[in-house]
Amino acid sequence: MAGDDTTPLVRYGRTWTCSLVLSISVAIIGCSFQFGFQTGAMGMTQSYLKNATRLNASDEMAALWVSGLPIGGLVGGLSAGVIADTVGRKKCMLLNNIPLLIGTALMAYGVKSWIFLVGRIIAGFACGVATGVAPMYISEISPVSVKGAVGVSHQFMITFGILVAFGLGYGNLLTSFPDYWHVYFSFPLLPAAYQLVLLMFCPESPNWLYYNREREDLARAALTKLRGNAEKADEEIDEMIKERTAKGDSVMVSWGELFSSPNLRLALFIGLGLQCAQQLSGINAILNYAPEIFKGAGFDNADLATVITGAINVVMTFISVPLMDKLGRRTLMLLGLGGMVASYVGVAVAQHIHAASPDQKWTSPLSVATTLIFIVSFAIGPGSIPWLIVAEIFTSDSRGKASSLCVGANWICNLTVCITYKYLDNALKPNTFFLYTGVCLFFLAFTLLFVPETRKKPVEQICREIKDQSLKCPPTVF
C-alpha cells in the first residue's frame, strides 16, 4: 500500500488515494481505537480485578481505576494542541506511543492495585493526546467533500475499541484463565505496533507544514501525495495562500486573541458546549456501569446486554457516515439528543418500576430496548459530531489551541461523570436517569440556538458565517 500512494480508490462516487486511506487508518487505529479500548476495559473487568486477582482492591480503589483514565486524559487533552502545534501532528502521534506503552505495561503486569492505577493514569494521558491530535490530523489531510465521512471514522474506531474491550472480557474468559487479564490489558500493543510501523509512510499535515512551519514546498508535496493529483494540490495551496494573505503578518492566533476576538470566542463557546454535551449526557456512565444498570432493571444476562450495546454503537456509528454529509451535522446532533432524552426517560421508568415492584418482568426488556435507543441516538449525533465540528469551525492558525481547550473540556466532563455517577446513583436511585434527561434537554436547546450547519462547507466559509453570527445579540443561528 505504501509503495503506490497515488492509486485512486473510488467510494460513493468520490476519489480516495491509498496514501489518504493509509494515513486515516494509522491515525484512528493508533489513537482512536486505543481510547475506545481503554474506555470499555473497566466495564467488563472491574469486578473480576477487584476480587479475584492479586490486585485485591477496595471499592474505593476500583472507583479510582475508572477515574484514572479521565484524570490522565484531562492533562493529555489540554496538552494535545500545544504538542501538535510544536512538533507536528505526525510526530505527536509517534511520541504519544511512549506513555501508552508505559501505561499498558503497568496495567498488564503490575502486581499492586496502585501500580495498576498509575498505569491507567499514564494510559489516560496518551488517550487525551490521541483524542486531540487524531481528529485534527484526519480533518487537515481530507478533502472538503469527504470531511464528514472521515470525521466520523474517529468516533467509529472509538466505538470499535469499546466493543473489542467488551468482547474480550465477555463470559467466562477472565474466570477460566487466571492469567488472562494480563493478556487482556496487553492488547493495546497490537494497534500501537500498527501505527509505529506504518506512520513513516504517512505524510505530515499540509496545514501544519504551511501555517506552522511556513514550508509551502513541503505542504505542496504532502498534498500531492494525499490527493494523487498535483492540480488538486495546487488549488488547495492557492486557497491557503489567499487565507494567509488576507490575515496579513499574523500567522498564528495567540491565547489572548482566542478569547478577545468575538468570532473566535463564539466558535470556542460552540466547541466547548458540544464537547460538554457529549460527556455530560452520561455516555460513560452507561459504558462503565452497563452491567450494573441492566441488573438494576432486572436483566439477568447483563454481560450479554453490554456486548450488544457495544455492537449497536459500532453499527450505528458506521451507518451515520453517509448521513453526516446528507442530513448535516446540526440536524443529526438535534435528532441524537432528542432520542437520548426519550431513551433516558425509558431507562429511568424501568428502574423506578423495578425498584417498586421487582416482580414486574417487563421492566427488563424495556431497560435494554431504551438503552439501545440511547446508544443509537448517541452514535448518530453527540458521539461523532463534537470531534468533527471542532476541527471545522477553526482555521489552522487557531485550531491547535482551540482543540486543546475543547478536548480538555471533554475530559473534565468525562472525569466528572466517572466520579459522580456512583454517588448520584446511590443518592437518587431509582431516579438517577431523570437527572441526565434534564442535562440532555439543556444541550438540545444549546444546539438548536447556537450550533451552525457546517455540512460540505470550506472552513473559511464556516468561519465567516460564525463571524456574522457573533455580531448578533444573542449570537444565535436564527
Tab-separated table of C-alpha atoms in Angstrom:
chain	number	residue	atom	x	y	z
A	1	MET	CA	0.000	0.000	0.000
A	2	ALA	CA	2.766	2.405	0.920
A	3	GLY	CA	4.566	1.837	-2.334
A	4	ASP	CA	1.675	3.018	-4.511
A	5	ASP	CA	0.278	6.122	-2.830
A	6	THR	CA	-1.469	7.662	-5.831
A	7	THR	CA	-3.725	4.785	-6.859
A	8	PRO	CA	-7.313	6.077	-6.735
A	9	LEU	CA	-9.925	4.171	-4.778
A	10	VAL	CA	-13.462	5.150	-5.749
A	11	ARG	CA	-16.056	5.036	-2.962
A	12	TYR	CA	-19.505	6.610	-3.060
A	13	GLY	CA	-18.546	8.472	-6.243
A	14	ARG	CA	-15.538	10.144	-4.633
A	15	THR	CA	-11.852	9.577	-5.138
A	16	TRP	CA	-9.639	8.385	-2.325
A	17	THR	CA	-5.915	7.683	-2.609
A	18	CYS	CA	-4.041	4.893	-0.884
A	19	SER	CA	-1.992	7.499	0.934
A	20	LEU	CA	-5.126	9.155	2.331
A	21	VAL	CA	-6.709	5.846	3.382
A	22	LEU	CA	-3.469	4.640	4.965
A	23	SER	CA	-2.949	7.910	6.857
A	24	ILE	CA	-6.503	7.886	8.208
A	25	SER	CA	-6.244	4.238	9.274
A	26	VAL	CA	-2.921	4.795	11.038
A	27	ALA	CA	-4.359	7.746	12.970
A	28	ILE	CA	-7.635	6.137	14.032
A	29	ILE	CA	-6.238	2.666	14.824
A	30	GLY	CA	-3.226	4.014	16.722
A	31	CYS	CA	-5.151	6.784	18.518
A	32	SER	CA	-8.957	6.490	18.424
A	33	PHE	CA	-9.068	2.695	18.910
A	34	GLN	CA	-6.749	2.948	21.907
A	35	PHE	CA	-9.043	5.475	23.572
A	36	GLY	CA	-12.073	3.267	22.912
A	37	PHE	CA	-10.421	0.135	24.287
A	38	GLN	CA	-9.325	1.855	27.491
A	39	THR	CA	-12.818	3.349	27.899
A	40	GLY	CA	-14.518	-0.044	27.644
A	41	ALA	CA	-11.939	-2.098	29.534
A	42	MET	CA	-13.063	-1.407	33.099
A	43	GLY	CA	-16.746	-2.045	32.425
A	44	MET	CA	-16.137	-5.774	31.872
A	45	THR	CA	-13.122	-6.386	34.141
A	46	GLN	CA	-13.545	-4.177	37.212
A	47	SER	CA	-15.392	-6.716	39.379
A	48	TYR	CA	-13.005	-9.549	38.492
A	49	LEU	CA	-9.862	-7.475	39.028
A	50	LYS	CA	-11.139	-6.247	42.380
A	51	ASN	CA	-11.992	-9.647	43.825
A	52	ALA	CA	-10.116	-12.409	42.034
A	53	THR	CA	-6.590	-11.190	41.331
A	54	ARG	CA	-3.508	-10.276	43.281
A	55	LEU	CA	-4.529	-6.625	42.922
A	56	ASN	CA	-7.074	-7.208	45.732
A	57	ALA	CA	-8.528	-3.684	45.571
A	58	SER	CA	-11.095	-1.966	47.751
A	59	ASP	CA	-14.256	-0.452	46.292
A	60	GLU	CA	-12.643	2.977	46.552
A	61	MET	CA	-9.571	1.857	44.603
A	62	ALA	CA	-11.733	0.215	41.944
A	63	ALA	CA	-13.608	3.508	41.547
A	64	LEU	CA	-10.259	5.265	41.165
A	65	TRP	CA	-9.340	2.829	38.367
A	66	VAL	CA	-12.373	4.049	36.453
A	67	SER	CA	-11.485	7.694	37.152
A	68	GLY	CA	-7.784	7.199	36.391
A	69	LEU	CA	-8.327	7.302	32.636
A	70	PRO	CA	-10.036	10.738	32.554
A	71	ILE	CA	-7.583	12.120	35.145
A	72	GLY	CA	-4.693	11.394	32.789
A	73	GLY	CA	-6.847	12.226	29.776
A	74	LEU	CA	-7.506	15.732	31.092
A	75	VAL	CA	-3.784	16.524	31.207
A	76	GLY	CA	-3.178	14.900	27.835
A	77	GLY	CA	-6.158	16.605	26.224
A	78	LEU	CA	-5.062	20.053	27.380
A	79	SER	CA	-1.547	19.345	26.109
A	80	ALA	CA	-2.510	17.849	22.743
A	81	GLY	CA	-2.905	21.017	20.700
A	82	VAL	CA	0.280	22.608	22.026
A	83	ILE	CA	2.316	19.451	21.374
A	84	ALA	CA	0.794	19.005	17.900
A	85	ASP	CA	1.489	22.652	17.021
A	86	THR	CA	5.078	22.401	18.266
A	87	VAL	CA	6.326	19.100	16.821
A	88	GLY	CA	3.689	18.416	14.163
A	89	ARG	CA	0.665	16.125	14.047
A	90	LYS	CA	2.627	13.115	12.808
A	91	LYS	CA	5.437	13.297	15.369
A	92	CYS	CA	2.889	13.950	18.116
A	93	MET	CA	1.180	10.635	17.289
A	94	LEU	CA	4.558	8.882	17.183
A	95	LEU	CA	5.728	10.188	20.566
A	96	ASN	CA	2.339	9.502	22.132
A	97	ASN	CA	3.056	5.780	21.931
A	98	ILE	CA	5.646	6.186	24.716
A	99	PRO	CA	3.172	6.919	27.557
A	100	LEU	CA	0.701	4.489	26.009
A	101	LEU	CA	3.200	1.602	26.137
A	102	ILE	CA	4.320	2.519	29.659
A	103	GLY	CA	0.726	2.616	30.886
A	104	THR	CA	-0.073	-0.666	29.151
A	105	ALA	CA	2.903	-2.386	30.775
A	106	LEU	CA	1.955	-1.151	34.270
A	107	MET	CA	-1.651	-2.314	33.884
A	108	ALA	CA	-0.840	-5.662	32.323
A	109	TYR	CA	1.986	-6.675	34.630
A	110	GLY	CA	1.606	-4.565	37.777
A	111	VAL	CA	1.187	-6.628	40.951
A	112	LYS	CA	-0.275	-3.886	43.166
A	113	SER	CA	-3.546	-2.023	42.830
A	114	TRP	CA	-1.775	1.350	42.972
A	115	ILE	CA	0.568	0.318	40.132
A	116	PHE	CA	-2.493	-0.529	38.047
A	117	LEU	CA	-3.929	2.912	38.879
A	118	VAL	CA	-0.717	4.661	37.806
A	119	GLY	CA	-0.865	2.700	34.547
A	120	ARG	CA	-4.464	3.840	33.979
A	121	ILE	CA	-3.497	7.477	34.533
A	122	ILE	CA	-0.495	7.292	32.184
A	123	ALA	CA	-2.526	5.486	29.526
A	124	GLY	CA	-5.205	8.138	30.081
A	125	PHE	CA	-2.658	10.855	29.288
A	126	ALA	CA	-1.908	9.108	25.983
A	127	CYS	CA	-5.635	8.808	25.246
A	128	GLY	CA	-6.081	12.511	25.959
A	129	VAL	CA	-3.385	13.436	23.462
A	130	ALA	CA	-4.849	10.938	20.983
A	131	THR	CA	-8.329	12.473	21.143
A	132	GLY	CA	-6.819	15.863	20.383
A	133	VAL	CA	-4.409	15.043	17.588
A	134	ALA	CA	-6.278	12.323	15.651
A	135	PRO	CA	-9.384	14.387	14.694
A	136	MET	CA	-7.130	17.332	13.905
A	137	TYR	CA	-4.855	15.306	11.628
A	138	ILE	CA	-7.540	13.443	9.698
A	139	SER	CA	-9.521	16.659	9.179
A	140	GLU	CA	-6.477	18.511	7.838
A	141	ILE	CA	-5.499	15.804	5.355
A	142	SER	CA	-9.039	15.237	3.996
A	143	PRO	CA	-10.764	16.934	1.027
A	144	VAL	CA	-13.807	19.069	1.875
A	145	SER	CA	-16.115	16.644	0.021
A	146	VAL	CA	-15.417	13.788	2.448
A	147	LYS	CA	-14.644	15.593	5.724
A	148	GLY	CA	-17.913	14.414	7.230
A	149	ALA	CA	-17.297	10.730	6.497
A	150	VAL	CA	-13.655	10.972	7.537
A	151	GLY	CA	-14.549	12.830	10.731
A	152	VAL	CA	-16.919	10.034	11.761
A	153	SER	CA	-14.113	7.485	11.350
A	154	HIS	CA	-12.565	8.762	14.594
A	155	GLN	CA	-15.718	8.030	16.581
A	156	PHE	CA	-16.278	4.766	14.682
A	157	MET	CA	-12.907	3.449	15.770
A	158	ILE	CA	-13.561	4.579	19.355
A	159	THR	CA	-16.770	2.536	19.378
A	160	PHE	CA	-14.992	-0.419	17.790
A	161	GLY	CA	-12.337	-0.270	20.503
A	162	ILE	CA	-15.068	-0.278	23.155
A	163	LEU	CA	-16.698	-3.306	21.509
A	164	VAL	CA	-13.377	-5.190	21.388
A	165	ALA	CA	-12.860	-4.430	25.093
A	166	PHE	CA	-16.365	-5.743	25.864
A	167	GLY	CA	-15.906	-8.826	23.674
A	168	LEU	CA	-12.528	-9.821	25.084
A	169	GLY	CA	-13.923	-9.611	28.626
A	170	TYR	CA	-17.203	-11.407	27.932
A	171	GLY	CA	-18.425	-14.556	29.647
A	172	ASN	CA	-16.027	-16.846	31.499
A	173	LEU	CA	-12.804	-15.780	29.783
A	174	LEU	CA	-11.493	-13.936	32.832
A	175	THR	CA	-12.517	-16.584	35.355
A	176	SER	CA	-11.479	-19.605	33.252
A	177	PHE	CA	-7.895	-18.462	32.706
A	178	PRO	CA	-6.290	-16.957	35.831
A	179	ASP	CA	-3.608	-15.058	33.889
A	180	TYR	CA	-5.896	-13.961	31.062
A	181	TRP	CA	-6.234	-10.427	32.424
A	182	HIS	CA	-2.524	-9.878	31.719
A	183	VAL	CA	-3.156	-10.712	28.062
A	184	TYR	CA	-6.310	-8.591	28.057
A	185	PHE	CA	-4.538	-5.420	29.142
A	186	SER	CA	-1.635	-6.145	26.771
A	187	PHE	CA	-3.939	-5.979	23.750
A	188	PRO	CA	-3.209	-2.260	23.032
A	189	LEU	CA	0.279	-3.338	21.942
A	190	LEU	CA	-1.177	-4.538	18.613
A	191	PRO	CA	-2.670	-1.222	17.399
A	192	ALA	CA	0.405	0.583	18.740
A	193	ALA	CA	2.632	-1.662	16.601
A	194	TYR	CA	0.436	-0.956	13.557
A	195	GLN	CA	0.883	2.780	13.995
A	196	LEU	CA	4.603	2.626	14.767
A	197	VAL	CA	5.348	0.552	11.652
A	198	LEU	CA	3.180	2.428	9.137
A	199	LEU	CA	3.339	6.024	10.371
A	200	MET	CA	6.589	6.540	8.479
A	201	PHE	CA	4.681	6.149	5.186
A	202	CYS	CA	2.112	8.844	6.084
A	203	PRO	CA	2.634	12.486	5.117
A	204	GLU	CA	2.599	15.300	7.663
A	205	SER	CA	-0.443	17.566	7.805
A	206	PRO	CA	-0.154	20.048	4.902
A	207	ASN	CA	-1.836	22.707	7.046
A	208	TRP	CA	0.773	22.344	9.780
A	209	LEU	CA	3.617	22.455	7.258
A	210	TYR	CA	2.274	25.612	5.641
A	211	TYR	CA	0.972	27.620	8.593
A	212	ASN	CA	3.224	26.476	11.445
A	213	ARG	CA	6.457	25.792	9.598
A	214	GLU	CA	5.933	28.116	6.612
A	215	ARG	CA	7.111	25.398	4.223
A	216	GLU	CA	4.955	25.768	1.126
A	217	ASP	CA	7.108	23.265	-0.777
A	218	LEU	CA	6.623	20.504	1.796
A	219	ALA	CA	2.915	21.284	2.134
A	220	ARG	CA	2.508	21.042	-1.647
A	221	ALA	CA	4.382	17.710	-1.713
A	222	ALA	CA	2.228	16.307	1.110
A	223	LEU	CA	-0.998	17.385	-0.631
A	224	THR	CA	0.142	15.913	-3.943
A	225	LYS	CA	0.742	12.590	-2.214
A	226	LEU	CA	-2.605	12.695	-0.424
A	227	ARG	CA	-4.656	13.763	-3.450
A	228	GLY	CA	-2.744	11.810	-6.120
A	229	ASN	CA	-3.108	14.876	-8.308
A	230	ALA	CA	-0.760	17.870	-8.491
A	231	GLU	CA	-3.504	20.111	-9.875
A	232	LYS	CA	-5.791	19.485	-6.880
A	233	ALA	CA	-2.856	20.064	-4.550
A	234	ASP	CA	-2.093	23.412	-6.253
A	235	GLU	CA	-5.726	24.512	-5.832
A	236	GLU	CA	-5.643	23.828	-2.092
A	237	ILE	CA	-2.283	25.549	-1.691
A	238	ASP	CA	-3.674	28.595	-3.516
A	239	GLU	CA	-6.552	28.702	-1.012
A	240	MET	CA	-4.053	28.595	1.857
A	241	ILE	CA	-2.063	31.447	0.305
A	242	LYS	CA	-5.224	33.549	-0.090
A	243	GLU	CA	-6.235	32.892	3.514
A	244	ARG	CA	-2.813	33.788	4.844
A	245	THR	CA	-2.588	36.922	2.687
A	246	ALA	CA	-5.972	38.060	3.997
A	247	LYS	CA	-4.750	37.671	7.588
A	248	GLY	CA	-1.621	39.746	6.973
A	249	ASP	CA	1.516	39.225	9.037
A	250	SER	CA	-0.164	37.416	11.939
A	251	VAL	CA	0.305	33.717	11.224
A	252	MET	CA	-0.816	32.085	14.491
A	253	VAL	CA	-3.573	33.203	16.857
A	254	SER	CA	-2.454	33.923	20.423
A	255	TRP	CA	-4.244	32.672	23.534
A	256	GLY	CA	-5.416	36.215	24.176
A	257	GLU	CA	-6.933	36.563	20.697
A	258	LEU	CA	-8.773	33.281	21.150
A	259	PHE	CA	-10.792	34.888	23.957
A	260	SER	CA	-10.836	38.550	22.853
A	261	SER	CA	-11.966	38.061	19.238
A	262	PRO	CA	-15.807	37.833	19.148
A	263	ASN	CA	-15.918	35.252	16.343
A	264	LEU	CA	-13.211	33.051	17.886
A	265	ARG	CA	-14.864	33.344	21.284
A	266	LEU	CA	-18.189	32.221	19.811
A	267	ALA	CA	-16.537	29.335	17.953
A	268	LEU	CA	-14.848	28.284	21.209
A	269	PHE	CA	-18.182	28.546	23.037
A	270	ILE	CA	-19.775	26.257	20.438
A	271	GLY	CA	-16.881	23.771	20.546
A	272	LEU	CA	-16.812	23.641	24.341
A	273	GLY	CA	-20.584	23.246	24.512
A	274	LEU	CA	-20.624	20.320	22.089
A	275	GLN	CA	-17.816	18.526	23.910
A	276	CYS	CA	-19.621	19.007	27.237
A	277	ALA	CA	-22.832	17.708	25.643
A	278	GLN	CA	-21.075	14.523	24.578
A	279	GLN	CA	-19.786	13.634	28.033
A	280	LEU	CA	-22.316	15.165	30.435
A	281	SER	CA	-25.002	13.181	28.618
A	282	GLY	CA	-23.733	10.304	30.777
A	283	ILE	CA	-22.435	8.066	27.990
A	284	ASN	CA	-19.531	6.862	30.117
A	285	ALA	CA	-21.873	6.012	32.976
A	286	ILE	CA	-23.650	3.706	30.514
A	287	LEU	CA	-20.385	2.222	29.203
A	288	ASN	CA	-18.553	1.855	32.531
A	289	TYR	CA	-21.524	0.593	34.546
A	290	ALA	CA	-23.691	-1.078	31.887
A	291	PRO	CA	-23.824	-4.471	33.654
A	292	GLU	CA	-24.955	-2.817	36.911
A	293	ILE	CA	-27.553	-0.679	35.100
A	294	PHE	CA	-29.054	-3.718	33.386
A	295	LYS	CA	-29.098	-5.710	36.637
A	296	GLY	CA	-30.812	-2.763	38.317
A	297	ALA	CA	-33.637	-3.101	35.802
A	298	GLY	CA	-33.950	-6.853	36.367
A	299	PHE	CA	-31.996	-8.169	33.352
A	300	ASP	CA	-30.280	-11.468	34.167
A	301	ASN	CA	-27.605	-11.704	31.444
A	302	ALA	CA	-26.146	-8.229	31.925
A	303	ASP	CA	-22.830	-9.058	30.225
A	304	LEU	CA	-24.605	-10.104	27.024
A	305	ALA	CA	-26.662	-6.915	27.039
A	306	THR	CA	-23.443	-4.913	27.499
A	307	VAL	CA	-21.788	-6.529	24.471
A	308	ILE	CA	-24.942	-5.962	22.392
A	309	THR	CA	-24.841	-2.325	23.461
A	310	GLY	CA	-21.250	-2.040	22.210
A	311	ALA	CA	-22.134	-3.727	18.911
A	312	ILE	CA	-25.088	-1.401	18.304
A	313	ASN	CA	-22.806	1.561	18.989
A	314	VAL	CA	-20.391	0.393	16.269
A	315	VAL	CA	-23.100	-0.375	13.694
A	316	MET	CA	-24.924	2.924	14.147
A	317	THR	CA	-21.730	4.955	14.015
A	318	PHE	CA	-20.940	3.246	10.708
A	319	ILE	CA	-24.448	3.963	9.425
A	320	SER	CA	-24.047	7.638	10.366
A	321	VAL	CA	-21.141	8.027	7.895
A	322	PRO	CA	-23.285	8.714	4.788
A	323	LEU	CA	-25.885	10.569	6.880
A	324	MET	CA	-23.271	13.079	8.027
A	325	ASP	CA	-22.965	14.649	4.571
A	326	LYS	CA	-26.627	14.130	3.603
A	327	LEU	CA	-28.560	15.360	6.635
A	328	GLY	CA	-25.869	17.583	8.117
A	329	ARG	CA	-24.136	17.876	11.485
A	330	ARG	CA	-26.674	20.159	13.169
A	331	THR	CA	-29.682	18.024	12.180
A	332	LEU	CA	-28.062	14.797	13.400
A	333	MET	CA	-26.995	16.431	16.671
A	334	LEU	CA	-30.584	17.535	17.323
A	335	LEU	CA	-32.003	14.118	16.380
A	336	GLY	CA	-29.445	12.359	18.556
A	337	LEU	CA	-30.072	14.472	21.638
A	338	GLY	CA	-33.845	14.137	21.175
A	339	GLY	CA	-33.546	10.360	21.035
A	340	MET	CA	-31.327	10.356	24.123
A	341	VAL	CA	-33.919	12.331	26.089
A	342	ALA	CA	-36.646	9.828	25.170
A	343	SER	CA	-34.479	6.797	25.937
A	344	TYR	CA	-33.327	8.142	29.313
A	345	VAL	CA	-36.958	8.546	30.323
A	346	GLY	CA	-37.483	4.867	29.408
A	347	VAL	CA	-34.449	3.681	31.427
A	348	ALA	CA	-35.500	5.784	34.415
A	349	VAL	CA	-39.066	4.478	34.298
A	350	ALA	CA	-37.829	0.862	34.053
A	351	GLN	CA	-35.541	1.247	37.076
A	352	HIS	CA	-38.196	3.100	39.065
A	353	ILE	CA	-40.872	0.460	38.491
A	354	HIS	CA	-38.464	-2.460	39.068
A	355	ALA	CA	-37.389	-0.939	42.400
A	356	ALA	CA	-41.014	-0.639	43.483
A	357	SER	CA	-42.205	-3.964	42.029
A	358	PRO	CA	-39.349	-6.425	41.362
A	359	ASP	CA	-41.839	-8.985	40.022
A	360	GLN	CA	-42.657	-6.787	37.024
A	361	LYS	CA	-40.823	-8.713	34.279
A	362	TRP	CA	-41.447	-6.201	31.502
A	363	THR	CA	-39.004	-3.701	33.003
A	364	SER	CA	-36.064	-5.842	31.862
A	365	PRO	CA	-36.735	-5.689	28.081
A	366	LEU	CA	-37.764	-2.015	28.423
A	367	SER	CA	-34.424	-1.199	30.048
A	368	VAL	CA	-32.434	-2.983	27.337
A	369	ALA	CA	-34.518	-1.512	24.484
A	370	THR	CA	-34.295	2.074	25.731
A	371	THR	CA	-30.576	1.745	26.456
A	372	LEU	CA	-30.043	0.553	22.883
A	373	ILE	CA	-32.093	3.512	21.619
A	374	PHE	CA	-29.822	5.754	23.697
A	375	ILE	CA	-26.728	4.207	22.091
A	376	VAL	CA	-28.232	4.578	18.599
A	377	SER	CA	-29.076	8.224	19.282
A	378	PHE	CA	-25.645	8.936	20.739
A	379	ALA	CA	-23.872	7.270	17.809
A	380	ILE	CA	-25.621	9.277	15.088
A	381	GLY	CA	-25.176	12.622	16.825
A	382	PRO	CA	-23.266	13.523	20.004
A	383	GLY	CA	-20.808	10.643	19.564
A	384	SER	CA	-19.259	11.847	16.309
A	385	ILE	CA	-20.233	15.456	15.720
A	386	PRO	CA	-18.334	17.295	18.506
A	387	TRP	CA	-14.997	15.885	17.276
A	388	LEU	CA	-15.863	16.795	13.695
A	389	ILE	CA	-17.197	20.307	14.249
A	390	VAL	CA	-14.285	21.397	16.455
A	391	ALA	CA	-11.970	20.657	13.511
A	392	GLU	CA	-14.283	22.538	11.117
A	393	ILE	CA	-15.043	25.812	12.943
A	394	PHE	CA	-11.419	26.891	13.437
A	395	THR	CA	-8.799	27.746	10.833
A	396	SER	CA	-5.282	26.361	11.112
A	397	ASP	CA	-3.958	29.406	12.945
A	398	SER	CA	-6.234	28.762	15.936
A	399	ARG	CA	-7.130	25.070	15.646
A	400	GLY	CA	-4.359	23.687	17.850
A	401	LYS	CA	-5.032	25.948	20.849
A	402	ALA	CA	-8.810	25.718	20.496
A	403	SER	CA	-8.680	21.926	20.185
A	404	SER	CA	-6.662	21.692	23.400
A	405	LEU	CA	-9.326	23.613	25.311
A	406	CYS	CA	-12.230	21.693	23.756
A	407	VAL	CA	-10.625	18.284	24.297
A	408	GLY	CA	-9.697	19.338	27.828
A	409	ALA	CA	-13.335	20.222	28.493
A	410	ASN	CA	-14.349	16.809	27.141
A	411	TRP	CA	-12.062	15.064	29.617
A	412	ILE	CA	-13.140	17.282	32.532
A	413	CYS	CA	-16.750	16.302	31.877
A	414	ASN	CA	-15.724	12.652	31.408
A	415	LEU	CA	-13.993	12.734	34.792
A	416	THR	CA	-16.982	14.469	36.383
A	417	VAL	CA	-19.361	11.740	35.215
A	418	CYS	CA	-16.991	8.942	36.279
A	419	ILE	CA	-16.531	10.410	39.776
A	420	THR	CA	-20.126	11.460	40.436
A	421	TYR	CA	-22.183	8.680	38.855
A	422	LYS	CA	-21.930	6.188	41.746
A	423	TYR	CA	-22.651	8.888	44.339
A	424	LEU	CA	-25.602	10.215	42.322
A	425	ASP	CA	-26.912	6.699	41.737
A	426	ASN	CA	-26.722	5.863	45.438
A	427	ALA	CA	-28.423	9.133	46.384
A	428	LEU	CA	-31.085	9.305	43.649
A	429	LYS	CA	-31.705	5.716	42.599
A	430	PRO	CA	-34.053	4.776	41.003
A	431	ASN	CA	-34.412	8.335	39.656
A	432	THR	CA	-30.799	8.874	38.565
A	433	PHE	CA	-31.503	8.982	34.851
A	434	PHE	CA	-34.163	11.672	35.196
A	435	LEU	CA	-31.228	13.963	36.070
A	436	TYR	CA	-29.391	13.006	32.860
A	437	THR	CA	-32.632	13.611	30.947
A	438	GLY	CA	-32.525	17.228	32.085
A	439	VAL	CA	-28.901	17.574	31.016
A	440	CYS	CA	-29.688	16.289	27.510
A	441	LEU	CA	-32.649	18.681	27.247
A	442	PHE	CA	-30.344	21.594	28.109
A	443	PHE	CA	-27.875	20.686	25.371
A	444	LEU	CA	-30.709	20.107	22.910
A	445	ALA	CA	-31.669	23.763	23.429
A	446	PHE	CA	-27.991	24.821	23.189
A	447	THR	CA	-27.596	23.083	19.826
A	448	LEU	CA	-30.844	24.498	18.499
A	449	LEU	CA	-29.828	28.061	19.395
A	450	PHE	CA	-26.096	28.273	18.730
A	451	VAL	CA	-24.681	25.449	16.586
A	452	PRO	CA	-24.490	26.280	12.840
A	453	GLU	CA	-24.617	23.802	9.982
A	454	THR	CA	-21.152	23.032	8.557
A	455	ARG	CA	-22.023	20.341	6.007
A	456	LYS	CA	-19.900	20.496	2.823
A	457	LYS	CA	-18.628	23.989	3.578
A	458	PRO	CA	-14.959	25.039	3.454
A	459	VAL	CA	-13.504	26.082	6.806
A	460	GLU	CA	-13.138	29.679	5.592
A	461	GLN	CA	-16.866	29.920	4.784
A	462	ILE	CA	-17.841	28.407	8.142
A	463	CYS	CA	-15.641	30.921	9.959
A	464	ARG	CA	-17.181	33.812	8.005
A	465	GLU	CA	-20.682	32.644	8.965
A	466	ILE	CA	-19.668	32.325	12.635
A	467	LYS	CA	-18.230	35.840	12.453
A	468	ASP	CA	-21.596	37.131	11.166
A	469	GLN	CA	-23.375	35.156	13.893
A	470	SER	CA	-21.112	36.675	16.576
A	471	LEU	CA	-22.354	40.168	15.647
A	472	LYS	CA	-25.886	39.309	16.818
A	473	CYS	CA	-27.109	39.718	20.387
A	474	PRO	CA	-27.647	36.989	21.442
A	475	PRO	CA	-25.432	35.235	18.863
A	476	THR	CA	-27.945	32.585	17.777
A	477	VAL	CA	-28.144	30.891	14.392
A	478	PHE	CA	-31.591	32.367	13.740
